[in-house]
Structure formats: structure tokens, C-alpha cells
Coordinates of C-alpha atoms and ligand atoms in Angstrom, one line a residue:
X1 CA 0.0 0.0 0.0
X2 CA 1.4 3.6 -1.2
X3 CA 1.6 5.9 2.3
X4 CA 0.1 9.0 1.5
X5 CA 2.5 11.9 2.8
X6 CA 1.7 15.6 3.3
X7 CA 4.3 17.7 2.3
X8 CA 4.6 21.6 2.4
X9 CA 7.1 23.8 2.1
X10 CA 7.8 27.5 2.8
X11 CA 10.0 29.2 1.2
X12 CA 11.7 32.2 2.8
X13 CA 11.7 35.2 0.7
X14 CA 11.5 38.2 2.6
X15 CA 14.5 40.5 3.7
X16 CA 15.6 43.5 1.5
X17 CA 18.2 42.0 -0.4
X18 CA 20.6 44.8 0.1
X19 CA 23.7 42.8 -1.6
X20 CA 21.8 42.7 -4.9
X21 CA 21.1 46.5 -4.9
X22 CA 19.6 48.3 -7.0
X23 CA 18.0 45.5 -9.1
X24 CA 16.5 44.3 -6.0
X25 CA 15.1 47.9 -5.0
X26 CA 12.4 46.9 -8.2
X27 CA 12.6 43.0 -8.0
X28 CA 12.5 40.5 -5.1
X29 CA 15.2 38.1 -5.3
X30 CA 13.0 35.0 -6.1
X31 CA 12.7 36.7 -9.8
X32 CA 15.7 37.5 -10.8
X33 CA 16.9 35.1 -13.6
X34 CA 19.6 32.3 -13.4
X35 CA 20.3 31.4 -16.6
X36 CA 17.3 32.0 -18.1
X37 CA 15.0 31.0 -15.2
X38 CA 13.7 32.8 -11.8
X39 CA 14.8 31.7 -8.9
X40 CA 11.6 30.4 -7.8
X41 CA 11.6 28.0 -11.1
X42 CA 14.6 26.6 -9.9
X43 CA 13.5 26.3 -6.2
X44 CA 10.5 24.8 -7.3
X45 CA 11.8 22.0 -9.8
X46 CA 13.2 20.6 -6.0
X47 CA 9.4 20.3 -5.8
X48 CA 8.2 19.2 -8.4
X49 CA 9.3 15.3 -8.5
X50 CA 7.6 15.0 -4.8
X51 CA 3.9 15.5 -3.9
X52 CA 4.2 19.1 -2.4
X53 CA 0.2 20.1 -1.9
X54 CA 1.1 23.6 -1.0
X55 CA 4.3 26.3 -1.1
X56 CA 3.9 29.4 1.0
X57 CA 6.3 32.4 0.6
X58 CA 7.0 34.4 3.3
X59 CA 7.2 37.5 2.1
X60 CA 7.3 41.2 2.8
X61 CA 9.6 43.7 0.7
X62 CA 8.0 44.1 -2.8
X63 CA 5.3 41.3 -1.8
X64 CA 2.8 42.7 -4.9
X65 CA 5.4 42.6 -7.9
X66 CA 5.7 38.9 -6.8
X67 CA 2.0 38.1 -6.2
X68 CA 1.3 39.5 -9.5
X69 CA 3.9 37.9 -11.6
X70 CA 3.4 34.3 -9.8
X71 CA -0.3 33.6 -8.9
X72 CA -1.3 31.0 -7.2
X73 CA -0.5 28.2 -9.0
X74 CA 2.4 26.8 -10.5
X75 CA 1.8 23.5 -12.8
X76 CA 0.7 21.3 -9.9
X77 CA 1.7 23.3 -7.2
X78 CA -0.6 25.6 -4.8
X79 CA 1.4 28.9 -4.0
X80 CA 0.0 30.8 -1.0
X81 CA 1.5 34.1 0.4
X82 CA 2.3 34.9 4.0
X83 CA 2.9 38.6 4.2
X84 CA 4.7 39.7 6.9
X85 CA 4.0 43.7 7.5
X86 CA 7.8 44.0 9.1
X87 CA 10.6 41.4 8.6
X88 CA 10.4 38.4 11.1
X89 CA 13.8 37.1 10.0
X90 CA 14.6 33.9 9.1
X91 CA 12.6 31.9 12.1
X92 CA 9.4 34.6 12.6
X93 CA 7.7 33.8 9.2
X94 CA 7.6 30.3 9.8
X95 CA 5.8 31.1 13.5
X96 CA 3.6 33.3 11.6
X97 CA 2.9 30.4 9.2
X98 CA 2.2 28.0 12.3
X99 CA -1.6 27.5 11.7
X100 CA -0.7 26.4 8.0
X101 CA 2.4 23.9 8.8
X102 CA 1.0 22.1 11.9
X103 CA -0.9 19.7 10.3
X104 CA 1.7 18.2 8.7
X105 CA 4.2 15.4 9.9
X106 CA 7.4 17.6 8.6
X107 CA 8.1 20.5 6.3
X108 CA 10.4 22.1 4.5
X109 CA 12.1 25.6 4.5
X110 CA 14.1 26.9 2.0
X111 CA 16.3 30.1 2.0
X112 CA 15.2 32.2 -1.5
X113 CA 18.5 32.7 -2.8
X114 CA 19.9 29.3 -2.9
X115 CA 20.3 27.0 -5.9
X116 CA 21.3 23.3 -5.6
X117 CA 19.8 20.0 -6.3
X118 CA 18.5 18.1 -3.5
X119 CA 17.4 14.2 -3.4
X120 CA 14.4 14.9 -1.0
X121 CA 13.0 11.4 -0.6
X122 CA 17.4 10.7 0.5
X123 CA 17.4 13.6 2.9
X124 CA 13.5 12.8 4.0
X125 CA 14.4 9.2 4.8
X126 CA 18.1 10.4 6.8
X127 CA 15.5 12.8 8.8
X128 CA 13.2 9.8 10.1
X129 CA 15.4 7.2 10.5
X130 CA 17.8 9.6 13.2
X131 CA 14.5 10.9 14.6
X132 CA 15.4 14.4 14.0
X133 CA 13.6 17.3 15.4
X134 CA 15.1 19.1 12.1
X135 CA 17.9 18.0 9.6
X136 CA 19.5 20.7 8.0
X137 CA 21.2 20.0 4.5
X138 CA 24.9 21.1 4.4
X139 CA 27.6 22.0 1.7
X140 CA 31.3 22.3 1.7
X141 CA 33.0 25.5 1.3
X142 CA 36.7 26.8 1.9
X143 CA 35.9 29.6 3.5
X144 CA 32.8 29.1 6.0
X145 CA 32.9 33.0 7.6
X146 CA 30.1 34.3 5.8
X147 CA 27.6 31.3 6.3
X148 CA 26.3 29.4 9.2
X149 CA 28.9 26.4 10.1
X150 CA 28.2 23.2 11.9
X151 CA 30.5 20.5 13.4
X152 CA 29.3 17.8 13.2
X153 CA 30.0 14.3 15.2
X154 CA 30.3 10.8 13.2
X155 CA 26.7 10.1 13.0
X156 CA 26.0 13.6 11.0
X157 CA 24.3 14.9 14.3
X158 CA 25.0 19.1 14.8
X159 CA 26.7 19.7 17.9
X160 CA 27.4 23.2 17.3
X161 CA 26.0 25.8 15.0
X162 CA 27.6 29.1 14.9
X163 CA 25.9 31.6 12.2
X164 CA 28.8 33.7 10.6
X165 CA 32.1 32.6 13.0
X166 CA 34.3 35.5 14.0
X167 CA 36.7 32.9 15.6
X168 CA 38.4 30.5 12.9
X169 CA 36.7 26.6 12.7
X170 CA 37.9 24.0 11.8
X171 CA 34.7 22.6 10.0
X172 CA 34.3 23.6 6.2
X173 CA 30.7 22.3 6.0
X174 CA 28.3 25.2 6.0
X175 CA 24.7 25.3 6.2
X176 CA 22.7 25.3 2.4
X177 CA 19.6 27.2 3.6
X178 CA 17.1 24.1 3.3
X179 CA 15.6 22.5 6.5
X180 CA 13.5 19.8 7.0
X181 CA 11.4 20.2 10.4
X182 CA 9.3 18.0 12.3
X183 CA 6.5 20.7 13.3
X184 CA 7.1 20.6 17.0
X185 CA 10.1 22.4 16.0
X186 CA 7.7 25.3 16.2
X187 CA 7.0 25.4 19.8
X188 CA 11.2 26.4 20.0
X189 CA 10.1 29.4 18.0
X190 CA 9.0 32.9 20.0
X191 CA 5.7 34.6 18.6
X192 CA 5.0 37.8 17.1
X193 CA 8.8 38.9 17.0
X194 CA 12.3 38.9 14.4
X195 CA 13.7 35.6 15.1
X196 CA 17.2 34.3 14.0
X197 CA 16.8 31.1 13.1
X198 CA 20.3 30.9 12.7
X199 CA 21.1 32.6 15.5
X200 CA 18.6 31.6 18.6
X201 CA 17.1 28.6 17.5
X202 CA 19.4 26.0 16.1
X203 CA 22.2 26.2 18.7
X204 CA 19.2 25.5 21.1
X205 CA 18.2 22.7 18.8
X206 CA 21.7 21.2 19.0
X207 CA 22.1 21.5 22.8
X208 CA 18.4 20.1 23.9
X209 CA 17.4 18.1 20.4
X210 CA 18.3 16.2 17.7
X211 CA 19.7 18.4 15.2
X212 CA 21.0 16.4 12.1
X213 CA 23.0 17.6 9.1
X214 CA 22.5 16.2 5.8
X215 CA 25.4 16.4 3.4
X216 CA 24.6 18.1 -0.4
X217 CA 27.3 16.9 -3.2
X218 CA 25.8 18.7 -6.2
X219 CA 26.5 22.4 -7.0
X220 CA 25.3 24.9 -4.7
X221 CA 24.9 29.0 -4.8
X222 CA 24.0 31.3 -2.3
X223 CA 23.0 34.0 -5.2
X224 CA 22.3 37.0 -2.9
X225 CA 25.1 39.1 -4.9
X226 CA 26.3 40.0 -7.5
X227 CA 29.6 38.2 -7.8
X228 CA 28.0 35.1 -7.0
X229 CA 25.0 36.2 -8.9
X230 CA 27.5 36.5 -12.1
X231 CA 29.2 32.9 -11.1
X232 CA 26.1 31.1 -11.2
X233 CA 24.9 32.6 -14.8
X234 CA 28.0 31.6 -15.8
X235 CA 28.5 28.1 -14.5
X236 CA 25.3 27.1 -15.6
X237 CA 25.3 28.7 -19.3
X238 CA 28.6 27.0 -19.6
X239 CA 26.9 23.7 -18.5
X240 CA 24.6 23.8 -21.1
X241 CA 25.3 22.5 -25.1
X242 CA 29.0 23.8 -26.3
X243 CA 27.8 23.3 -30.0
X244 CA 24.7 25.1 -30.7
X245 CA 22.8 27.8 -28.8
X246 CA 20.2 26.5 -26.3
X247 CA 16.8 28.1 -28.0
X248 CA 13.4 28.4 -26.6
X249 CA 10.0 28.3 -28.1
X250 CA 9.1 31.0 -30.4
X251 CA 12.8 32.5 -30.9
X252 CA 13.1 34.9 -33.9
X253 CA 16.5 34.7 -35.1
X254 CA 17.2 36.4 -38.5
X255 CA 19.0 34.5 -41.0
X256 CA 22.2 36.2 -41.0
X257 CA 22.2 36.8 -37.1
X258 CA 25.3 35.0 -35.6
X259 CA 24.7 32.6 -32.2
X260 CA 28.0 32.1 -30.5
X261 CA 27.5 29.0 -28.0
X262 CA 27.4 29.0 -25.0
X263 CA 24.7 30.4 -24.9
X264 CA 20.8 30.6 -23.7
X265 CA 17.6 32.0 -25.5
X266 CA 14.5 32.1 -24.0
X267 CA 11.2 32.3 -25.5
X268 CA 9.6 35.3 -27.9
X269 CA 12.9 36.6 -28.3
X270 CA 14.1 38.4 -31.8
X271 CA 17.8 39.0 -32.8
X272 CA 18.1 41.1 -36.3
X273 CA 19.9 40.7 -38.6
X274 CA 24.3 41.1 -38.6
X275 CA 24.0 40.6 -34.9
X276 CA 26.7 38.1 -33.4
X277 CA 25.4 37.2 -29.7
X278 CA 27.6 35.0 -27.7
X279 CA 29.3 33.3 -26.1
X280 CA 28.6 33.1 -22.2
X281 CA 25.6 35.0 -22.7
X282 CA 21.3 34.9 -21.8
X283 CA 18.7 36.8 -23.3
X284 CA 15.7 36.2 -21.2
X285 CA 12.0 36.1 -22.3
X286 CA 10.7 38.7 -24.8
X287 CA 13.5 41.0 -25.8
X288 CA 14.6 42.1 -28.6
X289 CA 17.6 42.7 -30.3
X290 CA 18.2 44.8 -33.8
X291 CA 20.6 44.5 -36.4
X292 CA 24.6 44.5 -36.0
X293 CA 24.1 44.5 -32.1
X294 CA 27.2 42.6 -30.6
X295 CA 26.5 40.8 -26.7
X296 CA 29.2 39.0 -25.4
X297 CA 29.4 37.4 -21.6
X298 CA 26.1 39.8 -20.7
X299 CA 23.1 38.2 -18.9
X300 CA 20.0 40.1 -20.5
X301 CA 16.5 40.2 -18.5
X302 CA 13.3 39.9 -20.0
X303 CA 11.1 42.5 -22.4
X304 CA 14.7 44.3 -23.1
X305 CA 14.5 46.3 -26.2
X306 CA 18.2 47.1 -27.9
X307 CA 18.3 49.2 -31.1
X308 CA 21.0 48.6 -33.6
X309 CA 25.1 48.5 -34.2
X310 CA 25.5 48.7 -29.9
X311 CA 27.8 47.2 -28.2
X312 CA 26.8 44.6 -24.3
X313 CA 30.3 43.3 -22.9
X314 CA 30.1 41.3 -19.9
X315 CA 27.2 43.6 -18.5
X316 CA 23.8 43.1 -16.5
X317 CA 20.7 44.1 -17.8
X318 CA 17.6 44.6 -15.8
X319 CA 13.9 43.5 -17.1
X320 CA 11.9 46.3 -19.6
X321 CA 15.3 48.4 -20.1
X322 CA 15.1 50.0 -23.6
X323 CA 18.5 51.0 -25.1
X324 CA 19.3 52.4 -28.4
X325 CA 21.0 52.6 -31.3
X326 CA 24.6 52.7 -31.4
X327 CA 25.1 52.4 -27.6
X328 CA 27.9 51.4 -25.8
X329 CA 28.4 49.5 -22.6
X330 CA 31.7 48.4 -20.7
X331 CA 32.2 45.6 -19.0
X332 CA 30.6 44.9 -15.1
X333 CA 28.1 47.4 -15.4
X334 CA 24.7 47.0 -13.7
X335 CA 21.8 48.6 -15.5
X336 CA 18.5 48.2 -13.8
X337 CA 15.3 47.6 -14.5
X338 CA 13.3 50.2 -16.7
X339 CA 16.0 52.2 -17.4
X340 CA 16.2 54.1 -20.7
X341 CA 19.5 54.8 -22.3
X342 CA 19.5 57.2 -25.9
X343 CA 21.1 56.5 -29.0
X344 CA 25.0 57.0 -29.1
X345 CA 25.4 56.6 -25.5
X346 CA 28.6 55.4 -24.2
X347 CA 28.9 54.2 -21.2
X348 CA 32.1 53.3 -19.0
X349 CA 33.1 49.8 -17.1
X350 CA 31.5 49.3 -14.0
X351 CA 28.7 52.2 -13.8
X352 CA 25.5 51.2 -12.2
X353 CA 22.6 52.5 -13.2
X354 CA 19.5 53.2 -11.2
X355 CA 16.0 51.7 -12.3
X356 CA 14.3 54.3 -14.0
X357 CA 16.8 56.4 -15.2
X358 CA 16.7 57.9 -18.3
X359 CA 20.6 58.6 -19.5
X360 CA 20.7 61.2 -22.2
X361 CA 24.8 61.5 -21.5
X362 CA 27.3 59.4 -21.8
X363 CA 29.1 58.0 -18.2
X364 CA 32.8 58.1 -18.5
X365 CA 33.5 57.0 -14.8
X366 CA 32.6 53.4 -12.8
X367 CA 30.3 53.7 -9.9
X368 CA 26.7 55.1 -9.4
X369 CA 23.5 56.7 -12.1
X370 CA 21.1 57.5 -9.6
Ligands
GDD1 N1 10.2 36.3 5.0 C1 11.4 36.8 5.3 N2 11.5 37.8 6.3 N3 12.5 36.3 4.7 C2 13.7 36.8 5.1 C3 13.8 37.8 6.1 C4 12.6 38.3 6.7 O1 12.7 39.2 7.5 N4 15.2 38.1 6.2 C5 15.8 37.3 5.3 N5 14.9 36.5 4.6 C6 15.2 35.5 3.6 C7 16.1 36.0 2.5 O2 15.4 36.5 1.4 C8 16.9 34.7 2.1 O3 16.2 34.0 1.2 C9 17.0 33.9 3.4 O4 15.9 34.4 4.3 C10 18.3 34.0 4.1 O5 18.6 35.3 4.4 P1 20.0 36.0 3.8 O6 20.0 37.4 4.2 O7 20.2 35.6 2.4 O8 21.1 35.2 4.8 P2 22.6 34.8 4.5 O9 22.7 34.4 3.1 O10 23.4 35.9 5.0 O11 22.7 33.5 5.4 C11 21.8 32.5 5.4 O12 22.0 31.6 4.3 C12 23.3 30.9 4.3 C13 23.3 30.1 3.0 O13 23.2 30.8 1.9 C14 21.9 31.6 6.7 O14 20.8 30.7 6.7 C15 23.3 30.9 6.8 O15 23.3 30.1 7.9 C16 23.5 30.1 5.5 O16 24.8 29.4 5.6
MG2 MG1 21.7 34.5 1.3

């Protein structure tokens, strides 16, 4: 006989995202694009193989932009919101969630920033079998200071957690942001208040409970800025087919338009003709790209509109940014969503541009549009 199990998960999406400033001051962090797909996407497809019944986000800092471009629905999965009206942290939105995640056996949490692949029915069955009050899945770094580390003793159990060690450990295995929880966990949690998860709860855990690490071995990002924002664009373009550009539905490539693999097109997208795009590049949903345009190593967000003969080197382009003819942009420059740049602009390495600017002049120094 099958055993029917109740899953849900919340995923943690709140927070201001200050590292990815300013594209996160106009987009939460669970939309901006990896490789051609949100964040959420690739959170989710940890979901999709398993019967979730519901995913709640816990969410307050631009809560509408993502209730209007998700729904609530995703294929087979139910997406509800919890909104918190001030930031709970990392352990207060699942409190405030309590009512929805007690009537389940376990659940998940997720940090929104993280992307990894996780064998869930492995890390489900490790959780049971050690009795875990919550198992908390683990990667291995070099340098642990800006993550929560654990040691851990020979049976995987956490004896220490120490969120962001000034002193030096001598563990390298960090935690990756996804915790499975029996939900008694939650009587460990305070009401109505910020809560460190990190900070107050799990070294409680490890003292009083069982508090059990589960070790990841796949790739794994914490993408909450921008250099590891970049790296994980990269890596995962470069993963994909070294031969021939990796083309969505309904992609409008002119005949004499030039792909340069690796690279990544998503769906409704038009490059003109003359244009030679590639390598280490994405052009995300809907944008559009004229004639004799050259974008090398650039990560383009959706409904961008380019003009003709400009120039994208190693750059990052926010979502509905229109750009014109002739432009041209050096290398590590941020340009965020809905920004507007004229025809003949040129623009300098590293500037970053504030959404909604509209550049009539060119910038010949790095730093900040506002
Ligand atoms: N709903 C809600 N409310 N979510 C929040 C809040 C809040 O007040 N504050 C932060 N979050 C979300 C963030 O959006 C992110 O998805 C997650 O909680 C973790 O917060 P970060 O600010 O990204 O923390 P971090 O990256 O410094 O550290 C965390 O992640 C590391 C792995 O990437 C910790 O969990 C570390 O222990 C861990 O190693
Ligand atoms: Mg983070």
C-alpha cells in the first residue's frame, strides 16, 4: 500500500536584499533570472518530482510585484502568500505560518537565494530514520565565515551551529539554507517577533534536540550578490550544449544573425539581422535585439529592447530596459530595470545605473546613475 504523505514547504523570501542593490530595490530576489530561469523556477523544480500540496512564501519587501507575476498556481503546485508587514527574520515567518504547517508530519524551508539540487525522498528518509527534530542540509566551502557552520560528530548529528564565526573553525561544512522540520520544531520558536533562526534557534536545537545535518554533493549557490550572482549565470550557461545555442519556443533569429554558443535564449525573443550574440551570454524572455548588435558574456533580463550597431560586454541588464541605437556599454556594469539609455550613449566599465533612469549623457567614470 502507497503511504500518503503531506508535504509543504515555505520558502523564505523576505529581507531587503541589500547585496543585490539596486535591481533588488524593483525586483525580489526570487525573480531575478539564473540562466534564463527565476529563482523560484529553480527552487521549485526541488518540488516538483515529490507530492508538495502547498508552497507558501513568506514575504514582505515588494510582496505585490511577486503576487502579480506568480499567482497562485504553478503546474501542480498551490502557491500561497504569508505577508509579513515587518521582517520576522529567518525563524518569525515560519511562527507566523504555524496555523498552516501544523498539520503536517514535517516540512520544508528553503532560503530564496539558494540554488542546488536536493534528493528529498534521501534527505527525508536520513531525517526519520535519526528521529530528527530538524535536519538541516549542508555544503562544503573553503571559507565558512560568511555562512552558518556546523561540526558535526560521526553520525551527522550538529553539535554546534555558529551563524557567521568571528573565531576560525575547523569545520568547512556550511549550512545550504534548506531545513527539514518536524513541526514541534515550532513550539522552539518565539511569537510575534524577528527571530534568528540561525542565530537563537538551532544552537538550542543542538544543545536540547536532535539536530541532524544532511550532506549536499551537487553544485550549490547562495546568489544574494552580485559576484556570486554572475558565477552562477556563468557556471550554468557553460553547462549547457557547447555546440549550438540552447533556443526556446518561439525565438526569432534572423538568417544572418550570428549565435555564439554558449549560450541561452528564451522564448519570444528576436535578434536582427548582422547581430553576433555570444558566447557566455542569456537573453531572457521577450526581448529584442536589432541588427549588427554585438552581446558577449552579458546576462540580458526579460522584455529588453536594444536598437541597432550597440555594443553589451560582460554587462547586467535589468527587465523592460530600452536601449538604443549605437550604444555602448563596458564591461561589469549593472543597469536596472526600466532604465532608458539614448542612442550613441557610451557608457564606462562598471557604472551602475539606477531603475528608472533615463541617460541622455554618456558616463565616462565606474560607480553610481542615480
Ligand atoms: N520572509 C522573510 N522575512 N524572509 C527573510 C527575512 C525576513 O525578515 N530576512 C531574510 N529572509 C530570507 C532571505 O530572502 C533569504 O532567502 C533567506 O531568508 C536567508 O537570508 P540571507 O540574508 O540571504 O542570509 P545569508 O545568506 O546571510 O545567510 C543564510 O544563508 C546561508 C546560506 O546561503 C543563513 O541561513 C546561513 O546560515 C546560511 O549558511
Ligand atoms: Mg543568502
Amino acid at each position: 500500500m502507497l503511504e500518503e504523505i503531506k508535504i509543504k514547504a515555505l520558502i523564505l523570501a523576505g529581507g531587503y536584499g541589500t547585496r543585490l542593490r539596486p535591481l533588488s530595490c524593483t525586483r525580489p530576489k526570487l525573480l531575478f533570472p539564473v540562466a534564463g530561469k527565476t529563482m523560484l523556477e529553480w527552487i521549485l523544480n526541488i518540488f516538483y518530482r515529490e507530492d508538495f500540496d502547498e508552497v507558501i512564501l513568506a514575504v514582505n519587501h515588494l510582496a505585490d510585484i511577486l503576487k502579480k507575476r506568480v499567482g497562485n498556481k504553478i503546474d501542480n503546485i498551490n502557491i500561497n502568500y504569508s505577508l509579513e508587514p515587518e521582517p520576522l527574520g529567518t525563524g518569525g515567518p515560519i511562527k507566523k505560518a504555524e496555523d498552516r504547517l501544523k498539520d503536517v508530519d514535517n516540512f520544508l524551508i528553503a532560503n530564496g537565494d539558494i540554488l542546488t539540487t536536493l534528493n528529498f525522498k534521501r534527505m527525508l528518509e536520513s531525517h526519520t530514520k535519526k528521529e530528527a527534530i530538524a535536519t538541516v542540509a549542508l555544503h562544503e566551502v573553503s571559507d565558512p565565515s560568511r555562512y552558518g557552520v556546523v561540526e558535526l560528530d560521526k553520525e551527522i548529528r550538529i553539535k554546534k551551529f555558529v551563524e557567521k564565526p568571528k573565531e576560525k573553525l575547523t569545520s568547512k561544512w556550511i549550512n545550504a539554507g534548506i531545513y527539514l522540520m518536524r513541526a514541534d520544531v515550532l513550539k522552539y520558536i518565539p511569537s510575534n517577533r524577528k527571530v534568528s533562526l540561525e542565530k537563537e534557534i538551532f544552537p538550542i536545537l543542538s544543545e536540547k534536540e536532535k539536530l541532524y545535518g544532511f550532506k549536499l554533493d551537487g553544485p550549490w549557490y547562495d546568489v544574494g550578490n552580485f559576484d556570486t550572482f554572475r558565477k552562477a549565470n556563468y557556471d550554468i550557461i557553460k553547462r549547457g550544449p557547447k555546440q549550438k545555442p540552447l533556443l526556446y519556443k518561439n525565438a526569432n533569429i534572423e538568417d544572418r544573425a550570428k549565435l555564439k554558443p554558449p549560450i541561452i535564449i528564451r522564448e519570444n525573443v528576436k535578434i536582427g539581422n548582422f547581430s553576433i550574440i555570444g558566447p557566455n551570454s542569456v537573453i531572457c524572455q521577450n526581448s529584442q535585439i536589432g541588427n549588427k548588435t554585438v552581446i558577449k558574456d552579458s546576462i540580458i533580463f526579460e522584455n529588453v529592447t536594444i536598437g541597432e550597431s550597440a555594443l553589451i560586454e560582460g554587462t547586467i541588464i535589468g527587465g523592460n530596459v530600452e536601449i538604443g541605437d549605437s550604444v555602448k556599454i563596458g564591461r561589469n556594469c549593472i543597469i536596472s530595470d526600466y532604465v532608458n539609455i539614448r542612442d550613441n550613449i557610451k557608457i564606462s566599465k562598471g557604472v551602475i545605473v539606477h531603475p528608472y533612469k533615463e541617460l541622455e549623457n554618456d558616463v565616462k567614470n565606474s560607480g553610481h546613475v542615480l
